[in-house]
Amino acid sequence: MADLFRQTKTIAVVGLSPKTHRASYAVAAYMQAHGYRIIPINPREAGKTILSEGCYADLAEARQHHHIDIVDCFRSADDIPPIAEAAIQIGARCLWMQSGIVNIDAARSAHEAGLQVVMDRCLKIEHQRFLVHINTATESE
């Protein structure tokens, strides 16, 4: 996972809400503050901005303007299969399903297409663990 964070530049957040109290917003804002480009994906907010970034209706539209490394999903497990297929089609490196989201079939499809798959984990929490690992390694050198 450390390599994934090191090599990632752009994260598409599917289901990113403009509401600052929502988990999707907090996670995206955290990742943006740590230097990652956030691409909001939310059909209800398409054409607007969230976190000072233009929002797109879907991954295919976003891919016309940005290379996407991670597709971070804040959608129900039942909504994941078409998102996984879109992540495959746009050439994403990773399909990430946030805490509480598990879809084995979508994960299998994405994995078979060569994507790294993470399920039922929070991107922000895992990034914080990565930072602790980096800091600990630096201190011991």
mmCIF file of N, CA and C in Angstrom:
data_model
loop_
_atom_site.group_PDB
_atom_site.id
_atom_site.type_symbol
_atom_site.label_atom_id
_atom_site.label_comp_id
_atom_site.label_asym_id
_atom_site.label_seq_id
_atom_site.Cartn_x
_atom_site.Cartn_y
_atom_site.Cartn_z
ATOM 1 N N MET A 1 0.821 -1.197 0.000
ATOM 2 C CA MET A 1 0.000 0.000 0.000
ATOM 3 C C MET A 1 0.864 1.260 0.000
ATOM 4 N N ALA A 2 2.035 1.177 0.607
ATOM 5 C CA ALA A 2 2.927 2.337 0.625
ATOM 6 C C ALA A 2 3.283 2.766 -0.790
ATOM 7 N N ASP A 3 3.548 1.795 -1.667
ATOM 8 C CA ASP A 3 3.856 2.124 -3.057
ATOM 9 C C ASP A 3 2.679 2.810 -3.726
ATOM 10 N N LEU A 4 1.486 2.352 -3.433
ATOM 11 C CA LEU A 4 0.295 2.976 -4.014
ATOM 12 C C LEU A 4 0.234 4.451 -3.643
ATOM 13 N N PHE A 5 0.431 4.763 -2.369
ATOM 14 C CA PHE A 5 0.383 6.169 -1.948
ATOM 15 C C PHE A 5 1.518 6.980 -2.559
ATOM 16 N N ARG A 6 2.704 6.393 -2.644
ATOM 17 C CA ARG A 6 3.845 7.108 -3.223
ATOM 18 C C ARG A 6 3.647 7.405 -4.704
ATOM 19 N N GLN A 7 3.037 6.485 -5.415
ATOM 20 C CA GLN A 7 2.908 6.614 -6.865
ATOM 21 C C GLN A 7 1.632 7.320 -7.306
ATOM 22 N N THR A 8 0.735 7.560 -6.392
ATOM 23 C CA THR A 8 -0.539 8.205 -6.727
ATOM 24 C C THR A 8 -0.404 9.713 -6.739
ATOM 25 N N LYS A 9 -1.024 10.304 -7.755
ATOM 26 C CA LYS A 9 -1.100 11.757 -7.846
ATOM 27 C C LYS A 9 -2.556 12.239 -7.832
ATOM 28 N N THR A 10 -3.443 11.444 -8.453
ATOM 29 C CA THR A 10 -4.826 11.886 -8.643
ATOM 30 C C THR A 10 -5.800 10.834 -8.133
ATOM 31 N N ILE A 11 -6.781 11.308 -7.358
ATOM 32 C CA ILE A 11 -7.802 10.435 -6.779
ATOM 33 C C ILE A 11 -9.173 10.946 -7.194
ATOM 34 N N ALA A 12 -9.928 10.104 -7.891
ATOM 35 C CA ALA A 12 -11.318 10.427 -8.199
ATOM 36 C C ALA A 12 -12.166 9.919 -7.045
ATOM 37 N N VAL A 13 -12.972 10.791 -6.467
ATOM 38 C CA VAL A 13 -13.809 10.412 -5.332
ATOM 39 C C VAL A 13 -15.254 10.332 -5.822
ATOM 40 N N VAL A 14 -15.727 9.098 -5.996
ATOM 41 C CA VAL A 14 -17.072 8.858 -6.499
ATOM 42 C C VAL A 14 -18.046 8.969 -5.333
ATOM 43 N N GLY A 15 -18.970 9.921 -5.466
ATOM 44 C CA GLY A 15 -19.917 10.179 -4.386
ATOM 45 C C GLY A 15 -19.455 11.294 -3.463
ATOM 46 N N LEU A 16 -18.504 12.104 -3.925
ATOM 47 C CA LEU A 16 -18.014 13.213 -3.094
ATOM 48 C C LEU A 16 -19.126 14.231 -2.890
ATOM 49 N N SER A 17 -19.418 14.509 -1.650
ATOM 50 C CA SER A 17 -20.467 15.459 -1.282
ATOM 51 C C SER A 17 -19.881 16.854 -1.072
ATOM 52 N N PRO A 18 -20.626 17.892 -1.435
ATOM 53 C CA PRO A 18 -20.182 19.255 -1.136
ATOM 54 C C PRO A 18 -20.417 19.638 0.327
ATOM 55 N N LYS A 19 -21.094 18.773 1.074
ATOM 56 C CA LYS A 19 -21.406 19.055 2.476
ATOM 57 C C LYS A 19 -20.183 18.740 3.337
ATOM 58 N N THR A 20 -19.690 19.741 4.026
ATOM 59 C CA THR A 20 -18.429 19.607 4.756
ATOM 60 C C THR A 20 -18.492 18.625 5.923
ATOM 61 N N HIS A 21 -19.666 18.303 6.414
ATOM 62 C CA HIS A 21 -19.781 17.364 7.530
ATOM 63 C C HIS A 21 -19.826 15.896 7.082
ATOM 64 N N ARG A 22 -19.844 15.646 5.786
ATOM 65 C CA ARG A 22 -19.910 14.277 5.276
ATOM 66 C C ARG A 22 -18.516 13.642 5.231
ATOM 67 N N ALA A 23 -18.470 12.336 5.426
ATOM 68 C CA ALA A 23 -17.193 11.613 5.428
ATOM 69 C C ALA A 23 -16.448 11.768 4.103
ATOM 70 N N SER A 24 -17.177 11.731 2.996
ATOM 71 C CA SER A 24 -16.512 11.847 1.693
ATOM 72 C C SER A 24 -15.754 13.167 1.583
ATOM 73 N N TYR A 25 -16.340 14.231 2.077
ATOM 74 C CA TYR A 25 -15.700 15.543 2.028
ATOM 75 C C TYR A 25 -14.462 15.569 2.935
ATOM 76 N N ALA A 26 -14.597 15.030 4.142
ATOM 77 C CA ALA A 26 -13.475 15.030 5.091
ATOM 78 C C ALA A 26 -12.290 14.229 4.561
ATOM 79 N N VAL A 27 -12.566 13.076 3.997
ATOM 80 C CA VAL A 27 -11.491 12.238 3.455
ATOM 81 C C VAL A 27 -10.828 12.934 2.267
ATOM 82 N N ALA A 28 -11.634 13.466 1.360
ATOM 83 C CA ALA A 28 -11.085 14.135 0.177
ATOM 84 C C ALA A 28 -10.276 15.368 0.574
ATOM 85 N N ALA A 29 -10.780 16.143 1.524
ATOM 86 C CA ALA A 29 -10.055 17.346 1.969
ATOM 87 C C ALA A 29 -8.724 16.962 2.602
ATOM 88 N N TYR A 30 -8.716 15.906 3.392
ATOM 89 C CA TYR A 30 -7.475 15.424 3.999
ATOM 90 C C TYR A 30 -6.469 15.027 2.924
ATOM 91 N N MET A 31 -6.908 14.234 1.958
ATOM 92 C CA MET A 31 -5.990 13.775 0.909
ATOM 93 C C MET A 31 -5.494 14.960 0.075
ATOM 94 N N GLN A 32 -6.368 15.901 -0.194
ATOM 95 C CA GLN A 32 -5.964 17.100 -0.938
ATOM 96 C C GLN A 32 -4.917 17.883 -0.148
ATOM 97 N N ALA A 33 -5.110 18.004 1.151
ATOM 98 C CA ALA A 33 -4.150 18.720 2.004
ATOM 99 C C ALA A 33 -2.786 18.023 2.034
ATOM 100 N N HIS A 34 -2.769 16.735 1.693
ATOM 101 C CA HIS A 34 -1.514 15.980 1.657
ATOM 102 C C HIS A 34 -0.949 15.867 0.237
ATOM 103 N N GLY A 35 -1.403 16.742 -0.644
ATOM 104 C CA GLY A 35 -0.781 16.881 -1.956
ATOM 105 C C GLY A 35 -1.393 16.093 -3.094
ATOM 106 N N TYR A 36 -2.480 15.404 -2.860
ATOM 107 C CA TYR A 36 -3.122 14.643 -3.931
ATOM 108 C C TYR A 36 -4.151 15.515 -4.644
ATOM 109 N N ARG A 37 -4.256 15.338 -5.943
ATOM 110 C CA ARG A 37 -5.286 16.024 -6.721
ATOM 111 C C ARG A 37 -6.579 15.250 -6.557
ATOM 112 N N ILE A 38 -7.636 15.913 -6.174
ATOM 113 C CA ILE A 38 -8.938 15.292 -5.973
ATOM 114 C C ILE A 38 -9.840 15.646 -7.150
ATOM 115 N N ILE A 39 -10.455 14.632 -7.730
ATOM 116 C CA ILE A 39 -11.406 14.829 -8.820
ATOM 117 C C ILE A 39 -12.779 14.385 -8.316
ATOM 118 N N PRO A 40 -13.678 15.345 -8.061
ATOM 119 C CA PRO A 40 -15.017 15.005 -7.568
ATOM 120 C C PRO A 40 -15.870 14.342 -8.664
ATOM 121 N N ILE A 41 -16.545 13.256 -8.295
ATOM 122 C CA ILE A 41 -17.476 12.574 -9.188
ATOM 123 C C ILE A 41 -18.826 12.506 -8.470
ATOM 124 N N ASN A 42 -19.787 13.269 -8.997
ATOM 125 C CA ASN A 42 -21.115 13.311 -8.397
ATOM 126 C C ASN A 42 -22.065 13.897 -9.441
ATOM 127 N N PRO A 43 -22.936 13.076 -10.030
ATOM 128 C CA PRO A 43 -23.801 13.582 -11.103
ATOM 129 C C PRO A 43 -24.692 14.747 -10.691
ATOM 130 N N ARG A 44 -25.084 14.810 -9.428
ATOM 131 C CA ARG A 44 -25.928 15.927 -8.975
ATOM 132 C C ARG A 44 -25.161 17.240 -8.867
ATOM 133 N N GLU A 45 -23.840 17.138 -8.771
ATOM 134 C CA GLU A 45 -23.003 18.339 -8.615
ATOM 135 C C GLU A 45 -22.157 18.631 -9.857
ATOM 136 N N ALA A 46 -22.346 17.854 -10.923
ATOM 137 C CA ALA A 46 -21.543 18.022 -12.144
ATOM 138 C C ALA A 46 -21.614 19.464 -12.637
ATOM 139 N N GLY A 47 -20.455 19.993 -13.012
ATOM 140 C CA GLY A 47 -20.368 21.368 -13.490
ATOM 141 C C GLY A 47 -20.109 22.374 -12.383
ATOM 142 N N LYS A 48 -20.269 21.957 -11.155
ATOM 143 C CA LYS A 48 -19.983 22.820 -10.000
ATOM 144 C C LYS A 48 -18.576 22.500 -9.500
ATOM 145 N N THR A 49 -18.167 23.143 -8.425
ATOM 146 C CA THR A 49 -16.870 22.828 -7.837
ATOM 147 C C THR A 49 -17.051 22.308 -6.413
ATOM 148 N N ILE A 50 -16.200 21.363 -6.061
ATOM 149 C CA ILE A 50 -16.094 20.857 -4.696
ATOM 150 C C ILE A 50 -14.609 20.844 -4.375
ATOM 151 N N LEU A 51 -14.235 21.410 -3.251
ATOM 152 C CA LEU A 51 -12.820 21.504 -2.868
ATOM 153 C C LEU A 51 -11.995 22.199 -3.960
ATOM 154 N N SER A 52 -12.606 23.206 -4.579
ATOM 155 C CA SER A 52 -11.976 24.017 -5.633
ATOM 156 C C SER A 52 -11.626 23.226 -6.888
ATOM 157 N N GLU A 53 -12.239 22.078 -7.063
ATOM 158 C CA GLU A 53 -12.028 21.249 -8.257
ATOM 159 C C GLU A 53 -13.354 21.071 -8.984
ATOM 160 N N GLY A 54 -13.298 21.083 -10.302
ATOM 161 C CA GLY A 54 -14.490 20.859 -11.098
ATOM 162 C C GLY A 54 -15.041 19.461 -10.881
ATOM 163 N N CYS A 55 -16.339 19.375 -10.742
ATOM 164 C CA CYS A 55 -17.005 18.107 -10.481
ATOM 165 C C CYS A 55 -17.535 17.518 -11.790
ATOM 166 N N TYR A 56 -17.408 16.219 -11.939
ATOM 167 C CA TYR A 56 -17.841 15.514 -13.133
ATOM 168 C C TYR A 56 -18.985 14.566 -12.809
ATOM 169 N N ALA A 57 -19.778 14.264 -13.830
ATOM 170 C CA ALA A 57 -20.917 13.362 -13.655
ATOM 171 C C ALA A 57 -20.477 11.917 -13.487
ATOM 172 N N ASP A 58 -19.373 11.536 -14.162
ATOM 173 C CA ASP A 58 -18.920 10.153 -14.095
ATOM 174 C C ASP A 58 -17.427 10.068 -14.396
ATOM 175 N N LEU A 59 -16.877 8.884 -14.227
ATOM 176 C CA LEU A 59 -15.441 8.673 -14.426
ATOM 177 C C LEU A 59 -15.018 8.879 -15.875
ATOM 178 N N ALA A 60 -15.850 8.459 -16.821
ATOM 179 C CA ALA A 60 -15.496 8.610 -18.236
ATOM 180 C C ALA A 60 -15.319 10.083 -18.595
ATOM 181 N N GLU A 61 -16.217 10.927 -18.102
ATOM 182 C CA GLU A 61 -16.110 12.364 -18.365
ATOM 183 C C GLU A 61 -14.852 12.936 -17.711
ATOM 184 N N ALA A 62 -14.586 12.531 -16.483
ATOM 185 C CA ALA A 62 -13.396 13.028 -15.772
ATOM 186 C C ALA A 62 -12.123 12.607 -16.488
ATOM 187 N N ARG A 63 -12.105 11.383 -17.024
ATOM 188 C CA ARG A 63 -10.911 10.854 -17.692
ATOM 189 C C ARG A 63 -10.549 11.644 -18.949
ATOM 190 N N GLN A 64 -11.500 12.338 -19.526
ATOM 191 C CA GLN A 64 -11.223 13.177 -20.691
ATOM 192 C C GLN A 64 -10.297 14.335 -20.339
ATOM 193 N N HIS A 65 -10.232 14.673 -19.057
ATOM 194 C CA HIS A 65 -9.458 15.830 -18.606
ATOM 195 C C HIS A 65 -8.325 15.482 -17.650
ATOM 196 N N HIS A 66 -8.380 14.292 -17.029
ATOM 197 C CA HIS A 66 -7.415 13.936 -15.986
ATOM 198 C C HIS A 66 -7.031 12.463 -16.074
ATOM 199 N N HIS A 67 -5.768 12.179 -15.731
ATOM 200 C CA HIS A 67 -5.376 10.787 -15.505
ATOM 201 C C HIS A 67 -5.757 10.472 -14.058
ATOM 202 N N ILE A 68 -6.372 9.346 -13.816
ATOM 203 C CA ILE A 68 -6.850 8.993 -12.479
ATOM 204 C C ILE A 68 -6.127 7.742 -11.999
ATOM 205 N N ASP A 69 -5.509 7.849 -10.836
ATOM 206 C CA ASP A 69 -4.785 6.719 -10.255
ATOM 207 C C ASP A 69 -5.695 5.854 -9.387
ATOM 208 N N ILE A 70 -6.384 6.476 -8.441
ATOM 209 C CA ILE A 70 -7.263 5.754 -7.521
ATOM 210 C C ILE A 70 -8.698 6.206 -7.740
ATOM 211 N N VAL A 71 -9.613 5.247 -7.781
ATOM 212 C CA VAL A 71 -11.045 5.540 -7.781
ATOM 213 C C VAL A 71 -11.535 5.172 -6.389
ATOM 214 N N ASP A 72 -11.834 6.196 -5.594
ATOM 215 C CA ASP A 72 -12.266 6.028 -4.207
ATOM 216 C C ASP A 72 -13.788 6.105 -4.166
ATOM 217 N N CYS A 73 -14.440 5.051 -3.684
ATOM 218 C CA CYS A 73 -15.895 4.926 -3.767
ATOM 219 C C CYS A 73 -16.603 5.191 -2.444
ATOM 220 N N PHE A 74 -17.449 6.187 -2.466
ATOM 221 C CA PHE A 74 -18.360 6.475 -1.359
ATOM 222 C C PHE A 74 -19.781 6.216 -1.843
ATOM 223 N N ARG A 75 -20.034 4.991 -2.257
ATOM 224 C CA ARG A 75 -21.341 4.583 -2.749
ATOM 225 C C ARG A 75 -21.678 3.249 -2.094
ATOM 226 N N SER A 76 -22.933 2.855 -2.163
ATOM 227 C CA SER A 76 -23.314 1.576 -1.558
ATOM 228 C C SER A 76 -22.679 0.422 -2.336
ATOM 229 N N ALA A 77 -22.565 -0.712 -1.674
ATOM 230 C CA ALA A 77 -21.949 -1.886 -2.291
ATOM 231 C C ALA A 77 -22.658 -2.274 -3.588
ATOM 232 N N ASP A 78 -23.976 -2.112 -3.641
ATOM 233 C CA ASP A 78 -24.733 -2.461 -4.847
ATOM 234 C C ASP A 78 -24.394 -1.553 -6.029
ATOM 235 N N ASP A 79 -23.889 -0.357 -5.765
ATOM 236 C CA ASP A 79 -23.542 0.595 -6.828
ATOM 237 C C ASP A 79 -22.129 0.384 -7.375
ATOM 238 N N ILE A 80 -21.360 -0.493 -6.775
ATOM 239 C CA ILE A 80 -19.941 -0.622 -7.127
ATOM 240 C C ILE A 80 -19.670 -1.285 -8.478
ATOM 241 N N PRO A 81 -20.403 -2.311 -8.917
ATOM 242 C CA PRO A 81 -20.035 -2.952 -10.187
ATOM 243 C C PRO A 81 -19.862 -2.008 -11.385
ATOM 244 N N PRO A 82 -20.793 -1.091 -11.653
ATOM 245 C CA PRO A 82 -20.544 -0.200 -12.799
ATOM 246 C C PRO A 82 -19.385 0.778 -12.558
ATOM 247 N N ILE A 83 -19.136 1.115 -11.306
ATOM 248 C CA ILE A 83 -17.994 1.979 -10.990
ATOM 249 C C ILE A 83 -16.702 1.213 -11.238
ATOM 250 N N ALA A 84 -16.675 -0.056 -10.845
ATOM 251 C CA ALA A 84 -15.497 -0.890 -11.088
ATOM 252 C C ALA A 84 -15.236 -1.017 -12.582
ATOM 253 N N GLU A 85 -16.286 -1.241 -13.349
ATOM 254 C CA GLU A 85 -16.145 -1.347 -14.806
ATOM 255 C C GLU A 85 -15.608 -0.038 -15.391
ATOM 256 N N ALA A 86 -16.115 1.075 -14.906
ATOM 257 C CA ALA A 86 -15.630 2.374 -15.389
ATOM 258 C C ALA A 86 -14.169 2.584 -14.997
ATOM 259 N N ALA A 87 -13.801 2.163 -13.785
ATOM 260 C CA ALA A 87 -12.406 2.287 -13.339
ATOM 261 C C ALA A 87 -11.484 1.476 -14.244
ATOM 262 N N ILE A 88 -11.944 0.305 -14.641
ATOM 263 C CA ILE A 88 -11.171 -0.525 -15.570
ATOM 264 C C ILE A 88 -11.035 0.199 -16.910
ATOM 265 N N GLN A 89 -12.145 0.714 -17.411
ATOM 266 C CA GLN A 89 -12.160 1.362 -18.730
ATOM 267 C C GLN A 89 -11.262 2.592 -18.798
ATOM 268 N N ILE A 90 -11.160 3.335 -17.702
ATOM 269 C CA ILE A 90 -10.333 4.554 -17.734
ATOM 270 C C ILE A 90 -8.874 4.280 -17.407
ATOM 271 N N GLY A 91 -8.554 3.031 -17.060
ATOM 272 C CA GLY A 91 -7.165 2.685 -16.770
ATOM 273 C C GLY A 91 -6.683 3.104 -15.399
ATOM 274 N N ALA A 92 -7.585 3.154 -14.425
ATOM 275 C CA ALA A 92 -7.180 3.478 -13.051
ATOM 276 C C ALA A 92 -6.251 2.380 -12.530
ATOM 277 N N ARG A 93 -5.442 2.720 -11.550
ATOM 278 C CA ARG A 93 -4.528 1.746 -10.937
ATOM 279 C C ARG A 93 -5.183 1.001 -9.784
ATOM 280 N N CYS A 94 -6.163 1.655 -9.139
ATOM 281 C CA CYS A 94 -6.725 1.080 -7.921
ATOM 282 C C CYS A 94 -8.207 1.410 -7.799
ATOM 283 N N LEU A 95 -8.977 0.412 -7.391
ATOM 284 C CA LEU A 95 -10.372 0.599 -7.006
ATOM 285 C C LEU A 95 -10.414 0.496 -5.494
ATOM 286 N N TRP A 96 -10.822 1.581 -4.837
ATOM 287 C CA TRP A 96 -10.830 1.638 -3.377
ATOM 288 C C TRP A 96 -12.274 1.777 -2.908
ATOM 289 N N MET A 97 -12.722 0.829 -2.096
ATOM 290 C CA MET A 97 -14.052 0.896 -1.495
ATOM 291 C C MET A 97 -13.893 1.274 -0.028
ATOM 292 N N GLN A 98 -14.522 2.341 0.352
ATOM 293 C CA GLN A 98 -14.385 2.893 1.697
ATOM 294 C C GLN A 98 -14.922 1.946 2.768
ATOM 295 N N SER A 99 -14.709 2.299 4.000
ATOM 296 C CA SER A 99 -15.156 1.499 5.145
ATOM 297 C C SER A 99 -16.627 1.128 5.007
ATOM 298 N N GLY A 100 -16.906 -0.155 5.220
ATOM 299 C CA GLY A 100 -18.278 -0.640 5.155
ATOM 300 C C GLY A 100 -18.731 -1.041 3.762
ATOM 301 N N ILE A 101 -17.891 -0.851 2.750
ATOM 302 C CA ILE A 101 -18.278 -1.173 1.381
ATOM 303 C C ILE A 101 -17.504 -2.403 0.917
ATOM 304 N N VAL A 102 -18.250 -3.457 0.591
ATOM 305 C CA VAL A 102 -17.667 -4.704 0.105
ATOM 306 C C VAL A 102 -18.509 -5.202 -1.060
ATOM 307 N N ASN A 103 -17.858 -5.460 -2.189
ATOM 308 C CA ASN A 103 -18.528 -6.089 -3.317
ATOM 309 C C ASN A 103 -17.512 -7.034 -3.960
ATOM 310 N N ILE A 104 -17.645 -8.301 -3.653
ATOM 311 C CA ILE A 104 -16.681 -9.312 -4.086
ATOM 312 C C ILE A 104 -16.630 -9.424 -5.607
ATOM 313 N N ASP A 105 -17.778 -9.424 -6.262
ATOM 314 C CA ASP A 105 -17.795 -9.559 -7.725
ATOM 315 C C ASP A 105 -17.079 -8.395 -8.400
ATOM 316 N N ALA A 106 -17.353 -7.177 -7.942
ATOM 317 C CA ALA A 106 -16.694 -6.001 -8.517
ATOM 318 C C ALA A 106 -15.195 -6.056 -8.243
ATOM 319 N N ALA A 107 -14.837 -6.476 -7.038
ATOM 320 C CA ALA A 107 -13.418 -6.583 -6.688
ATOM 321 C C ALA A 107 -12.724 -7.599 -7.583
ATOM 322 N N ARG A 108 -13.361 -8.728 -7.807
ATOM 323 C CA ARG A 108 -12.783 -9.769 -8.661
ATOM 324 C C ARG A 108 -12.575 -9.238 -10.080
ATOM 325 N N SER A 109 -13.578 -8.568 -10.623
ATOM 326 C CA SER A 109 -13.469 -8.019 -11.980
ATOM 327 C C SER A 109 -12.327 -7.022 -12.082
ATOM 328 N N ALA A 110 -12.246 -6.132 -11.117
ATOM 329 C CA ALA A 110 -11.187 -5.113 -11.137
ATOM 330 C C ALA A 110 -9.816 -5.767 -10.983
ATOM 331 N N HIS A 111 -9.708 -6.717 -10.070
ATOM 332 C CA HIS A 111 -8.436 -7.412 -9.848
ATOM 333 C C HIS A 111 -7.999 -8.170 -11.104
ATOM 334 N N GLU A 112 -8.931 -8.868 -11.731
ATOM 335 C CA GLU A 112 -8.618 -9.619 -12.950
ATOM 336 C C GLU A 112 -8.189 -8.697 -14.088
ATOM 337 N N ALA A 113 -8.642 -7.448 -14.050
ATOM 338 C CA ALA A 113 -8.253 -6.466 -15.070
ATOM 339 C C ALA A 113 -6.932 -5.781 -14.724
ATOM 340 N N GLY A 114 -6.345 -6.162 -13.578
ATOM 341 C CA GLY A 114 -5.038 -5.630 -13.214
ATOM 342 C C GLY A 114 -5.041 -4.483 -12.219
ATOM 343 N N LEU A 115 -6.201 -4.129 -11.687
ATOM 344 C CA LEU A 115 -6.257 -3.059 -10.698
ATOM 345 C C LEU A 115 -5.958 -3.606 -9.312
ATOM 346 N N GLN A 116 -5.318 -2.793 -8.513
ATOM 347 C CA GLN A 116 -5.211 -3.098 -7.091
ATOM 348 C C GLN A 116 -6.590 -2.809 -6.505
ATOM 349 N N VAL A 117 -7.040 -3.632 -5.595
ATOM 350 C CA VAL A 117 -8.366 -3.465 -5.001
ATOM 351 C C VAL A 117 -8.250 -3.416 -3.491
ATOM 352 N N VAL A 118 -8.917 -2.431 -2.907
ATOM 353 C CA VAL A 118 -8.991 -2.300 -1.454
ATOM 354 C C VAL A 118 -10.472 -2.201 -1.106
ATOM 355 N N MET A 119 -10.912 -3.007 -0.138
ATOM 356 C CA MET A 119 -12.315 -2.980 0.295
ATOM 357 C C MET A 119 -12.399 -2.745 1.794
ATOM 358 N N ASP A 120 -13.461 -2.064 2.179
ATOM 359 C CA ASP A 120 -13.800 -1.895 3.592
ATOM 360 C C ASP A 120 -12.670 -1.241 4.386
ATOM 361 N N ARG A 121 -12.015 -0.261 3.765
ATOM 362 C CA ARG A 121 -10.955 0.491 4.446
ATOM 363 C C ARG A 121 -11.074 1.955 4.099
ATOM 364 N N CYS A 122 -10.758 2.792 5.057
ATOM 365 C CA CYS A 122 -10.807 4.239 4.853
ATOM 366 C C CYS A 122 -9.477 4.728 4.272
ATOM 367 N N LEU A 123 -9.556 5.441 3.171
ATOM 368 C CA LEU A 123 -8.366 5.976 2.511
ATOM 369 C C LEU A 123 -7.576 6.891 3.450
ATOM 370 N N LYS A 124 -8.271 7.730 4.179
ATOM 371 C CA LYS A 124 -7.611 8.657 5.101
ATOM 372 C C LYS A 124 -6.871 7.901 6.216
ATOM 373 N N ILE A 125 -7.524 6.942 6.825
ATOM 374 C CA ILE A 125 -6.903 6.177 7.909
ATOM 375 C C ILE A 125 -5.691 5.409 7.407
ATOM 376 N N GLU A 126 -5.819 4.788 6.233
ATOM 377 C CA GLU A 126 -4.688 4.045 5.681
ATOM 378 C C GLU A 126 -3.540 4.991 5.323
ATOM 379 N N HIS A 127 -3.848 6.170 4.838
ATOM 380 C CA HIS A 127 -2.794 7.146 4.536
ATOM 381 C C HIS A 127 -2.108 7.590 5.825
ATOM 382 N N GLN A 128 -2.871 7.798 6.883
ATOM 383 C CA GLN A 128 -2.277 8.166 8.165
ATOM 384 C C GLN A 128 -1.343 7.068 8.663
ATOM 385 N N ARG A 129 -1.717 5.811 8.489
ATOM 386 C CA ARG A 129 -0.835 4.693 8.856
ATOM 387 C C ARG A 129 0.436 4.725 8.021
ATOM 388 N N PHE A 130 0.298 5.020 6.758
ATOM 389 C CA PHE A 130 1.444 5.131 5.861
ATOM 390 C C PHE A 130 2.389 6.225 6.360
ATOM 391 N N LEU A 131 1.838 7.371 6.762
ATOM 392 C CA LEU A 131 2.679 8.470 7.255
ATOM 393 C C LEU A 131 3.399 8.076 8.542
ATOM 394 N N VAL A 132 2.718 7.370 9.428
ATOM 395 C CA VAL A 132 3.354 6.917 10.667
ATOM 396 C C VAL A 132 4.508 5.975 10.325
ATOM 397 N N HIS A 133 4.291 5.089 9.369
ATOM 398 C CA HIS A 133 5.338 4.154 8.939
ATOM 399 C C HIS A 133 6.544 4.916 8.384
ATOM 400 N N ILE A 134 6.293 5.909 7.557
ATOM 401 C CA ILE A 134 7.378 6.718 6.974
ATOM 402 C C ILE A 134 8.134 7.454 8.075
ATOM 403 N N ASN A 135 7.394 8.087 8.985
ATOM 404 C CA ASN A 135 8.026 8.839 10.076
ATOM 405 C C ASN A 135 8.840 7.933 10.987
ATOM 406 N N THR A 136 8.334 6.744 11.289
ATOM 407 C CA THR A 136 9.032 5.797 12.132
ATOM 408 C C THR A 136 10.310 5.317 11.453
ATOM 409 N N ALA A 137 10.239 5.043 10.175
ATOM 410 C CA ALA A 137 11.406 4.584 9.424
ATOM 411 C C ALA A 137 12.466 5.688 9.373
ATOM 412 N N THR A 138 12.043 6.931 9.205
ATOM 413 C CA THR A 138 12.967 8.053 9.141
ATOM 414 C C THR A 138 13.669 8.269 10.480
ATOM 415 N N GLU A 139 12.891 8.138 11.572
ATOM 416 C CA GLU A 139 13.471 8.339 12.896
ATOM 417 C C GLU A 139 14.492 7.261 13.250
ATOM 418 N N SER A 140 14.321 6.052 12.730
ATOM 419 C CA SER A 140 15.243 4.966 13.085
ATOM 420 C C SER A 140 16.518 4.955 12.229
ATOM 421 N N GLU A 141 16.573 5.814 11.244
ATOM 422 C CA GLU A 141 17.759 5.845 10.374
ATOM 423 C C GLU A 141 18.885 6.664 10.970
#
